[in-house]
XYZ file of C-alpha atoms in Angstrom:
670
model
C 174.181 92.550 102.742
C 172.043 93.697 105.224
C 170.590 90.012 105.464
C 174.006 88.557 105.804
C 174.897 90.950 108.949
C 171.765 89.905 110.728
C 172.827 86.450 110.097
C 176.014 87.445 112.052
C 173.989 88.912 114.800
C 171.493 86.105 115.262
C 173.304 82.935 114.679
C 171.364 80.730 116.809
C 168.131 81.458 114.469
C 169.684 79.810 111.443
C 169.728 75.997 110.433
C 171.534 74.616 107.413
C 172.487 71.369 105.880
C 174.704 69.578 103.509
C 173.136 66.210 102.002
C 174.898 64.362 98.883
C 176.364 66.094 96.006
C 173.778 67.876 93.870
C 173.495 67.105 90.159
C 174.640 68.979 87.232
C 173.717 68.660 83.437
C 175.925 66.086 81.766
C 177.163 65.720 78.120
C 178.484 62.371 77.058
C 181.243 62.708 74.699
C 181.613 60.500 71.828
C 185.384 59.929 70.642
C 186.378 57.465 73.351
C 183.603 55.657 75.188
C 183.567 52.501 77.181
C 181.521 50.621 79.996
C 182.969 48.174 82.850
C 180.832 45.743 84.413
C 181.121 44.465 87.991
C 184.323 42.512 88.474
C 187.018 44.641 86.802
C 188.329 46.184 83.394
C 187.666 43.234 81.071
C 184.488 41.369 80.233
C 185.952 38.273 78.750
C 189.297 36.597 78.275
C 190.755 38.961 75.777
C 194.455 39.327 76.695
C 196.163 42.718 76.174
C 199.993 42.939 74.697
C 202.470 41.992 77.478
C 200.317 40.117 79.660
C 200.127 36.325 79.746
C 197.123 34.615 79.879
C 197.908 33.021 83.542
C 198.433 36.790 85.150
C 195.434 37.965 83.526
C 193.115 35.127 84.885
C 194.504 35.183 88.169
C 194.329 38.883 88.420
C 190.873 38.745 87.253
C 189.580 35.954 89.530
C 191.138 37.868 92.632
C 189.324 40.983 91.442
C 185.907 39.312 91.343
C 186.293 37.524 94.662
C 186.809 41.203 96.265
C 185.286 43.616 93.782
C 182.088 45.428 95.392
C 180.927 46.997 92.101
C 177.250 46.603 91.740
C 176.275 48.258 88.534
C 178.080 49.449 85.186
C 180.537 52.420 85.281
C 180.454 54.567 82.073
C 183.163 56.639 81.110
C 184.303 58.776 78.472
C 187.322 60.626 77.338
C 188.220 63.147 74.591
C 192.166 62.901 74.506
C 193.271 59.476 75.850
C 192.273 56.294 77.823
C 195.045 54.182 79.437
C 194.250 50.721 80.772
C 196.560 49.336 83.191
C 195.466 45.649 83.924
C 198.459 44.764 86.086
C 197.164 47.302 88.876
C 193.550 46.939 87.686
C 193.472 51.017 86.834
C 192.074 53.254 84.255
C 193.481 56.818 83.515
C 191.505 59.168 81.402
C 192.756 62.496 80.186
C 191.064 65.667 78.280
C 192.331 69.215 77.836
C 189.294 70.635 75.890
C 187.655 72.911 77.986
C 184.220 72.210 76.642
C 184.537 68.484 76.970
C 185.790 66.822 80.099
C 186.484 63.464 81.254
C 183.155 61.635 82.755
C 182.872 58.896 84.936
C 179.225 57.828 85.594
C 178.483 55.013 88.644
C 174.637 54.754 89.774
C 173.933 58.041 91.161
C 177.891 59.451 90.896
C 178.846 61.571 88.304
C 182.206 63.168 87.793
C 183.878 65.263 85.306
C 187.203 66.594 85.346
C 190.485 66.747 83.198
C 192.199 63.638 84.399
C 190.547 61.003 86.394
C 192.384 57.656 87.757
C 190.073 54.974 88.489
C 191.384 52.426 91.071
C 189.373 49.026 91.166
C 191.328 47.628 93.838
C 190.787 50.202 96.340
C 187.212 50.951 95.012
C 188.417 54.629 94.491
C 188.136 57.545 92.127
C 190.759 60.141 91.898
C 190.264 63.576 89.978
C 192.317 66.960 89.318
C 192.527 69.599 86.721
C 194.973 69.391 83.873
C 197.364 72.375 82.596
C 196.703 73.863 79.164
C 199.379 75.210 76.609
C 200.068 78.161 78.869
C 200.622 76.428 81.709
C 196.762 77.328 83.461
C 194.829 74.787 85.351
C 191.658 74.148 83.415
C 188.819 71.307 84.162
C 189.021 71.326 87.498
C 186.780 68.257 88.913
C 183.035 68.764 89.140
C 181.197 66.102 91.479
C 177.710 65.317 91.856
C 175.974 62.514 93.802
C 172.432 62.670 94.138
C 171.137 66.112 94.218
C 174.365 67.512 95.714
C 177.332 69.436 93.895
C 180.935 70.091 94.356
C 183.142 71.873 92.522
C 186.905 71.567 93.499
C 190.493 71.612 92.987
C 191.347 67.905 93.755
C 189.201 65.246 94.705
C 189.426 61.464 96.136
C 186.267 59.284 96.575
C 185.774 55.799 97.750
C 182.572 54.850 96.063
C 182.187 51.648 98.391
C 182.550 53.470 101.420
C 181.111 56.740 100.418
C 183.806 58.482 102.165
C 185.755 61.309 100.442
C 188.610 63.863 100.707
C 188.001 67.205 98.477
C 190.437 70.241 97.988
C 189.483 73.607 97.170
C 185.531 73.061 97.425
C 182.751 75.609 96.219
C 179.388 74.366 96.597
C 175.864 75.997 97.262
C 174.507 75.460 100.540
C 170.854 76.411 101.371
C 170.728 80.448 101.168
C 174.086 80.848 100.726
C 177.762 79.364 99.330
C 180.257 77.294 101.368
C 184.206 77.289 100.480
C 186.438 75.206 102.070
C 190.416 74.154 101.867
C 189.710 70.714 102.665
C 186.526 68.505 103.077
C 186.251 65.274 104.497
C 182.684 63.423 103.724
C 181.379 60.706 105.849
C 179.491 57.878 104.632
C 176.171 59.256 106.279
C 176.877 62.349 104.089
C 177.975 64.593 106.942
C 181.082 66.575 106.448
C 184.184 68.266 108.329
C 185.502 71.416 106.968
C 188.949 72.836 107.604
C 189.919 76.461 106.711
C 186.272 77.265 105.243
C 184.125 80.259 104.723
C 180.356 80.913 104.321
C 178.938 83.778 102.500
C 175.528 84.870 100.362
C 177.790 86.198 97.619
C 177.822 83.821 94.637
C 181.092 84.397 93.316
C 183.816 81.822 93.679
C 186.089 84.804 95.372
C 183.234 86.474 97.489
C 183.293 90.088 98.222
C 182.427 89.106 101.940
C 182.387 86.378 103.845
C 182.565 84.471 107.376
C 185.835 82.838 107.851
C 186.381 79.799 110.051
C 189.012 77.155 110.795
C 186.923 74.339 111.361
C 183.149 73.280 110.499
C 180.621 70.728 110.629
C 178.225 70.319 108.235
C 175.110 68.078 109.704
C 172.554 66.720 106.659
C 169.197 68.428 106.527
C 169.871 70.431 109.832
C 172.517 73.181 109.751
C 176.492 74.143 109.695
C 178.214 74.786 113.100
C 181.298 76.401 113.016
C 184.002 77.685 115.828
C 185.362 80.962 115.929
C 184.436 82.987 113.060
C 185.294 86.274 111.429
C 183.682 88.858 109.181
C 185.678 89.452 106.151
C 184.821 92.188 103.625
C 186.867 92.812 100.481
C 189.621 90.428 101.799
C 189.938 92.720 104.917
C 189.725 91.262 108.319
C 187.020 93.550 110.390
C 186.498 93.445 114.091
C 183.462 91.607 114.167
C 183.783 87.932 115.700
C 181.649 85.489 116.878
C 182.612 82.390 119.205
C 180.613 79.995 117.214
C 178.213 80.349 114.071
C 175.035 78.243 113.257
C 174.003 78.642 109.699
C 170.564 77.206 108.577
C 170.699 74.298 105.614
C 167.124 73.100 105.921
C 165.595 72.683 102.176
C 161.991 73.088 103.318
C 160.615 76.282 104.621
C 160.628 77.292 108.466
C 157.603 78.982 110.184
C 158.891 81.833 112.361
C 157.790 85.090 113.633
C 157.547 88.232 111.219
C 159.501 91.070 112.686
C 157.483 94.388 112.884
C 158.549 98.002 112.170
C 158.121 101.210 114.565
C 157.186 104.363 113.394
C 154.924 107.489 113.819
C 151.627 108.615 111.642
C 150.409 111.700 112.205
C 146.754 111.359 112.839
C 147.091 107.687 114.228
C 149.761 107.989 116.262
C 153.010 105.477 117.143
C 152.649 102.408 115.200
C 153.933 98.810 115.581
C 153.350 97.523 111.730
C 154.188 94.289 110.283
C 154.086 91.884 113.643
C 153.154 88.516 112.323
C 153.693 85.136 111.790
C 154.894 83.018 108.649
C 153.790 79.195 108.122
C 155.523 77.098 104.923
C 152.248 74.773 104.660
C 154.164 72.137 102.669
C 155.865 72.549 99.320
C 153.015 73.760 97.438
C 151.675 76.872 99.717
C 152.622 79.440 102.411
C 150.434 81.665 104.516
C 151.631 85.066 106.383
C 149.303 86.784 108.854
C 150.677 90.307 109.889
C 149.188 92.780 112.238
C 149.109 96.724 112.717
C 148.613 98.391 115.808
C 148.431 102.320 116.434
C 148.561 104.299 119.753
C 145.292 106.236 119.144
C 143.297 102.804 118.988
C 143.609 101.911 115.030
C 144.348 98.469 113.869
C 144.613 96.343 110.452
C 145.006 92.465 109.964
C 146.797 91.250 106.607
C 146.802 87.877 105.122
C 148.789 86.858 102.394
C 149.315 83.618 100.679
C 151.192 82.114 97.538
C 150.478 78.596 96.265
C 152.043 77.115 93.072
C 151.841 73.259 91.754
C 154.129 72.691 88.842
C 152.289 72.533 85.365
C 149.023 73.013 86.736
C 148.851 76.573 88.321
C 150.253 79.524 90.369
C 148.528 82.259 92.155
C 148.625 84.724 95.359
C 145.669 85.699 97.744
C 145.924 88.866 99.961
C 143.110 90.008 102.315
C 143.040 93.237 104.469
C 140.987 94.700 106.890
C 141.538 97.877 108.789
C 139.912 99.924 111.683
C 140.852 103.755 111.401
C 140.405 105.884 113.999
C 141.757 109.433 113.510
C 142.541 111.910 116.159
C 141.042 111.667 119.654
C 137.318 112.056 120.656
C 136.340 115.465 120.772
C 138.683 116.840 118.474
C 136.555 118.186 115.483
C 138.490 116.098 113.109
C 137.817 113.048 114.891
C 136.453 110.267 112.545
C 136.578 106.503 112.377
C 136.952 104.689 109.002
C 136.534 100.752 108.276
C 138.227 99.747 105.174
C 138.656 95.955 103.379
C 140.514 95.145 100.408
C 140.978 91.692 98.521
C 143.559 90.710 96.035
C 143.831 87.333 94.039
C 145.836 86.617 91.031
C 145.638 82.706 89.580
C 147.142 81.643 86.359
C 146.571 78.314 84.816
C 149.326 76.457 83.330
C 148.693 75.442 79.547
C 149.799 72.190 79.887
C 147.579 71.206 82.709
C 144.449 71.236 80.352
C 145.057 72.236 76.748
C 141.306 72.593 75.791
C 140.465 74.821 78.496
C 141.937 77.585 80.610
C 141.171 79.491 83.943
C 142.863 83.103 85.325
C 141.914 85.393 87.776
C 142.998 89.015 88.563
C 140.895 90.791 91.407
C 141.345 93.958 93.182
C 138.597 95.029 94.938
C 137.691 96.692 98.409
C 136.919 100.243 99.565
C 137.632 103.136 98.325
C 139.807 104.591 100.944
C 141.620 101.301 101.568
C 144.923 102.344 99.614
C 144.792 106.127 100.938
C 145.088 104.726 104.559
C 146.888 101.269 104.155
C 148.589 101.030 100.847
C 150.709 98.353 100.242
C 152.932 100.212 97.526
C 153.404 103.692 96.196
C 151.790 102.563 92.844
C 148.532 101.573 95.012
C 148.439 105.033 96.685
C 148.146 107.048 93.463
C 145.784 104.862 91.803
C 142.031 105.822 91.365
C 140.688 102.851 89.728
C 140.664 99.192 90.316
C 139.934 96.731 87.918
C 139.196 92.758 88.248
C 138.501 89.768 86.014
C 138.014 86.086 86.426
C 137.975 84.251 83.161
C 137.104 80.517 81.961
C 136.970 79.136 78.603
C 136.984 75.701 77.005
C 136.443 73.998 73.995
C 134.398 70.342 73.847
C 135.206 67.728 70.874
C 136.466 70.717 68.611
C 133.260 71.469 68.004
C 131.633 73.535 70.981
C 133.126 76.653 72.815
C 132.271 77.991 76.111
C 133.445 80.719 77.838
C 132.314 83.135 81.033
C 134.054 85.986 82.708
C 133.004 88.133 85.897
C 134.435 91.585 85.584
C 134.469 94.788 88.024
C 135.757 98.105 87.582
C 135.825 100.805 90.765
C 136.599 104.562 90.437
C 137.997 105.890 93.891
C 136.997 109.458 92.545
C 133.251 109.047 92.065
C 132.942 105.876 94.184
C 131.326 104.205 91.267
C 131.418 100.459 90.667
C 130.438 98.657 87.642
C 130.226 94.777 88.010
C 129.464 92.310 85.174
C 128.507 89.137 86.823
C 128.612 87.043 84.500
C 129.057 87.529 80.979
C 128.814 84.218 79.086
C 129.557 83.094 75.369
C 128.521 79.640 73.708
C 128.897 78.881 70.288
C 128.697 75.651 67.791
C 130.884 75.900 64.909
C 129.718 75.359 61.243
C 127.881 72.062 60.507
C 125.709 70.544 58.078
C 122.301 69.950 59.413
C 120.975 67.728 56.511
C 124.144 65.915 55.456
C 124.121 62.163 56.304
C 127.735 60.945 57.863
C 127.849 57.786 55.191
C 126.682 58.589 52.135
C 128.097 57.635 48.551
C 127.914 59.637 45.200
C 127.570 63.251 44.622
C 125.986 65.356 47.318
C 122.267 66.728 46.892
C 121.801 70.849 46.976
C 120.324 70.706 50.278
C 123.393 68.795 51.866
C 125.465 71.692 51.011
C 123.422 73.972 53.742
C 125.607 74.858 56.542
C 124.448 76.377 60.236
C 126.212 77.371 62.970
C 125.073 78.918 66.252
C 126.202 81.884 68.884
C 125.027 82.771 71.988
C 125.813 85.945 74.550
C 124.518 86.877 77.655
C 125.630 89.551 80.438
C 124.077 90.389 83.711
C 125.521 93.680 85.045
C 125.120 96.778 87.341
C 126.386 100.188 87.840
C 126.181 101.678 91.497
C 128.027 103.192 93.928
C 130.295 101.349 96.740
C 128.531 102.579 99.782
C 125.108 100.960 98.529
C 126.582 98.285 96.610
C 125.464 95.594 99.144
C 121.924 96.776 99.184
C 121.582 96.199 95.493
C 118.961 93.458 94.534
C 118.934 91.474 91.474
C 116.250 93.336 90.066
C 118.594 95.851 89.899
C 120.866 94.307 87.460
C 120.757 94.838 83.592
C 120.845 91.590 82.134
C 119.969 89.876 78.504
C 120.539 87.260 76.121
C 121.535 87.524 72.443
C 121.140 84.407 69.891
C 122.491 84.367 66.368
C 121.883 81.682 63.911
C 123.496 82.265 60.671
C 122.118 79.717 57.631
C 124.021 79.547 54.463
C 124.426 77.166 51.082
C 126.223 77.218 48.026
C 124.849 76.063 44.908
C 126.058 75.141 41.286
C 123.639 76.639 38.684
C 123.789 75.368 35.317
C 127.370 74.415 35.884
C 128.777 77.462 35.795
C 126.746 79.888 37.996
C 127.440 80.109 41.824
C 124.137 80.626 43.783
C 125.098 81.831 47.498
C 122.181 82.101 49.972
C 122.215 83.480 53.738
C 119.525 83.791 56.140
C 120.621 85.225 59.373
C 118.002 84.783 62.544
C 118.355 86.983 65.682
C 116.933 86.618 69.076
C 116.882 88.961 71.682
C 115.815 87.827 75.585
C 115.406 90.135 78.679
C 113.817 90.032 81.918
C 112.329 93.474 81.450
C 110.987 95.814 79.129
C 110.146 99.701 79.081
C 107.171 101.807 78.596
C 107.373 105.600 77.837
C 104.917 108.480 78.220
C 104.650 112.139 78.338
C 104.273 113.975 81.709
C 103.195 117.628 81.617
C 104.106 118.147 85.171
C 107.423 119.775 86.554
C 110.842 118.324 86.784
C 113.724 119.834 88.828
C 117.323 118.726 87.335
C 120.351 119.856 88.495
C 118.492 122.978 89.821
C 116.766 123.945 86.490
C 112.990 123.396 86.305
C 111.771 121.613 83.032
C 107.914 121.586 82.376
C 106.938 118.341 80.613
C 108.966 115.371 80.440
C 109.237 111.898 79.397
C 108.307 109.169 81.869
C 110.008 105.520 81.768
C 108.632 102.938 83.255
C 110.529 99.329 83.734
C 107.995 96.243 83.100
C 109.667 93.016 85.171
C 109.185 90.006 82.786
C 110.709 87.852 80.483
C 110.491 89.699 77.162
C 111.673 88.344 73.918
C 111.987 89.792 70.309
C 113.278 88.201 66.964
C 114.665 89.611 63.602
C 115.983 88.244 60.576
C 117.741 89.461 57.486
C 118.480 87.562 53.808
C 120.822 87.920 51.427
C 121.568 86.081 48.065
C 124.180 86.542 45.224
C 124.478 84.637 41.837
C 127.840 85.079 40.015
C 130.003 83.659 37.124
C 133.148 84.271 35.147
C 133.511 84.650 31.353
C 136.713 84.087 29.610
C 137.683 85.444 26.384
C 141.216 84.896 24.480
C 142.877 86.289 21.551
C 145.817 84.744 20.180
C 148.497 85.725 17.665
C 150.970 83.965 15.687
C 153.290 86.713 14.932
C 154.553 90.170 16.297
C 155.556 91.385 19.667
C 151.847 90.643 21.067
C 151.055 87.037 21.399
C 147.749 86.655 23.291
C 145.114 88.780 25.235
C 142.779 87.443 27.651
C 139.554 89.181 29.216
C 138.099 87.896 32.400
C 134.396 89.237 32.845
C 132.820 88.714 36.652
C 129.096 89.798 36.216
C 127.186 89.558 39.810
C 123.551 89.921 40.893
C 122.916 90.312 44.730
C 119.609 90.807 46.546
C 119.450 91.950 50.481
C 116.230 92.174 52.207
C 115.150 93.088 56.100
C 111.349 93.802 57.101
C 110.560 96.857 59.257
C 110.490 95.287 62.953
C 108.935 98.585 63.871
C 105.671 97.691 62.607
C 102.504 97.360 64.906
C 102.129 93.433 63.807
C 105.804 92.611 65.567
C 104.967 94.590 69.058
C 108.539 95.550 69.580
C 107.885 99.416 69.281
C 105.707 102.109 70.767
C 104.466 105.721 70.422
C 103.942 108.443 72.821
C 102.623 112.107 71.878
C 105.357 114.943 72.385
C 103.557 117.387 74.481
C 105.654 120.148 72.977
C 105.692 119.396 69.294
C 102.553 117.293 69.686
C 104.049 114.809 67.486
C 104.078 110.711 67.936
C 107.504 109.797 68.981
C 108.659 106.204 68.536
C 110.471 104.129 71.040
C 111.579 100.647 71.436
C 110.470 98.399 74.137
C 113.970 97.079 74.687
C 115.612 100.529 74.569
C 118.451 100.391 77.112
C 118.942 96.640 76.946
C 122.350 95.289 76.803
C 122.224 94.130 73.017
C 119.402 96.424 71.813
C 116.541 94.716 69.885
C 115.111 94.013 66.620
C 116.066 97.063 64.278
C 113.391 99.534 62.762
C 112.957 100.339 59.323
C 112.571 98.236 56.101
C 115.847 97.310 53.792
C 115.761 95.915 50.464
C 118.056 96.320 47.595
C 119.267 94.809 44.417
C 122.995 95.102 43.029
C 124.675 94.472 39.777
C 128.519 94.559 39.317
C 130.727 93.938 36.733
C 134.360 93.371 37.273
C 136.655 93.254 34.481
C 140.356 92.091 34.078
C 142.462 92.407 31.148
C 145.997 90.478 30.584
C 148.404 90.367 27.952
C 151.318 87.854 26.920
C 154.213 89.635 24.817
C 157.268 88.278 23.312
C 160.297 88.215 26.195
C 163.870 87.197 24.606
C 165.191 86.781 28.209
C 162.813 83.916 28.983
C 164.640 80.977 27.677
C 161.697 78.335 28.496
C 158.277 79.909 27.006
C 159.890 83.164 25.512
C 156.946 85.340 26.421
C 155.876 87.053 29.614
C 152.411 88.344 31.278
C 151.446 91.774 31.686
C 148.361 93.347 33.231
C 146.608 95.637 31.645
C 143.335 96.346 33.505
C 143.020 95.221 36.824
C 139.680 95.320 38.613
C 137.871 97.879 36.406
C 134.472 97.462 38.124
C 131.062 98.978 37.377
C 128.263 98.913 40.076
C 124.487 99.637 39.710
C 121.927 99.152 42.552
C 118.000 99.835 43.312
C 116.635 100.339 46.796
C 113.490 98.485 47.418
C 112.934 100.411 50.461
C 113.182 104.023 49.611
C 109.908 106.031 48.793
C 111.606 107.615 46.160
C 115.134 107.878 44.105
C 115.326 104.161 44.162
């Protein structure tokens, strides 16, 4: 409503247009359908009853000489269709509210309850039709190109492109146009008699600007004579001598009106003054500025962009110079703050095998305290950001990377991951030949896959974030290569083997030693502590573990010829498995060191990869042999209700298991 009143107060700032009639969705009826070729109604010399051949030929020849039809006219009707060969007319009727008469010619589509086509005058006439209660239904809907008119009655010449429409309702620009009578010219301009313009989308609007005459200039504006503001059908004292309303499809550039107010510690302000640019159909840009009487100022840039079926997003950049109170005041301070917001989303239709998305919210800790964009931003004490990209290559290789950011405004702590990378190769057969006939060899069933994860991150404070160097980051890479095989032994035994190789790569490692000196921590004095030294340089570690399993199934069956019990089946599943992993804390690997604790006088073991993102090779030997026996017992009993087999199966015992194991690595109680 406020925007509507502003339109009345500043009519010279707006421009509006009416071009051709807009397109609506059409549904082609089926019962009665035909087409008309250039030249008239009939495509051959077929003579309708009551018409002589001489008259028909004469009429048709004359019509062909003066016909200007340049394309096929497609028409359909649900109730009836009458042909007037003498006057060269067609009459179409439809009283079904869901299925109207439809006429299609080039870029023109007309739907109504009653349509009359006059080929001599090159004219269409349409109106609504009465239902059984006497109510007018199926009023005309006319579209030409990208414009649509709803009306009570319509007359249109498809040769001259001129028309006269009664009771018009159509959408124009940012509003809606009503007219008692509208005359359309060949250049798509229109004259309106007794009309109204409104931003209310109802056919009977709550408010409107009412006028006697108006001119619609395509792709420009609507110009009216004296106009009056009407609210709820009640005229108001608000009159304007003329009105100019915008009707441009493209976005317009212009000034952004500021707001005026006062801040308790920054003084009076002029906020939001700026300029807006509509940069084509895919992007816009708004630049705003804030000015305070005590010297503070701010600049805000906002942009939105979209490319259909590809991507959409928005970008916002804010920078502010905040000066609180006056010089000499004990509370005088100066703060410089910045903030960036970026949201980007790729359409799933753009690249089915890859995706890219971004959600960035980062900046100074106090930026949303002094210059919040919303109440929610003012109350938030943490900000998170993520940028993600993933792709699949040849349905075999997968790659993904992400950049993450987390910021807490209470303790000013910032955690940044730049970047995190994952790469994997799906399971494949390294020893299997692509073209081979006959049974596979046992080694051709060996499968292998590969997974890699890498990360580079840092945790620091926003005040010293830009002083950070690469050596302050914690980084690492982990590799995993599982190799497995499934072999058939003696035709009845399944022998499964898995060997998993792991690798750990880092750009630094640690060394620890005991210091008998004094250390003060949080006001407490500690005598004797552990010192940790970080050694720069590439360091790598490897580990592996092996497992195997042998299993089969044994079946036993007892059948009876008489009695309720007809059969009993016993399924026995024995399995033997073996697992092994060596102790990678052994000195031969060089992954673990010791220092002597000064208090307990005992050696303490530590890993040189301690604190690493992915850890390191595990300590402690692992080895075990396990045996399991699973039992399933089923019975088949007589069932008179089963007319097919006469029996029914029941489960007596399901998964009755017995397990036993031996720990090869234990010192006792194996």
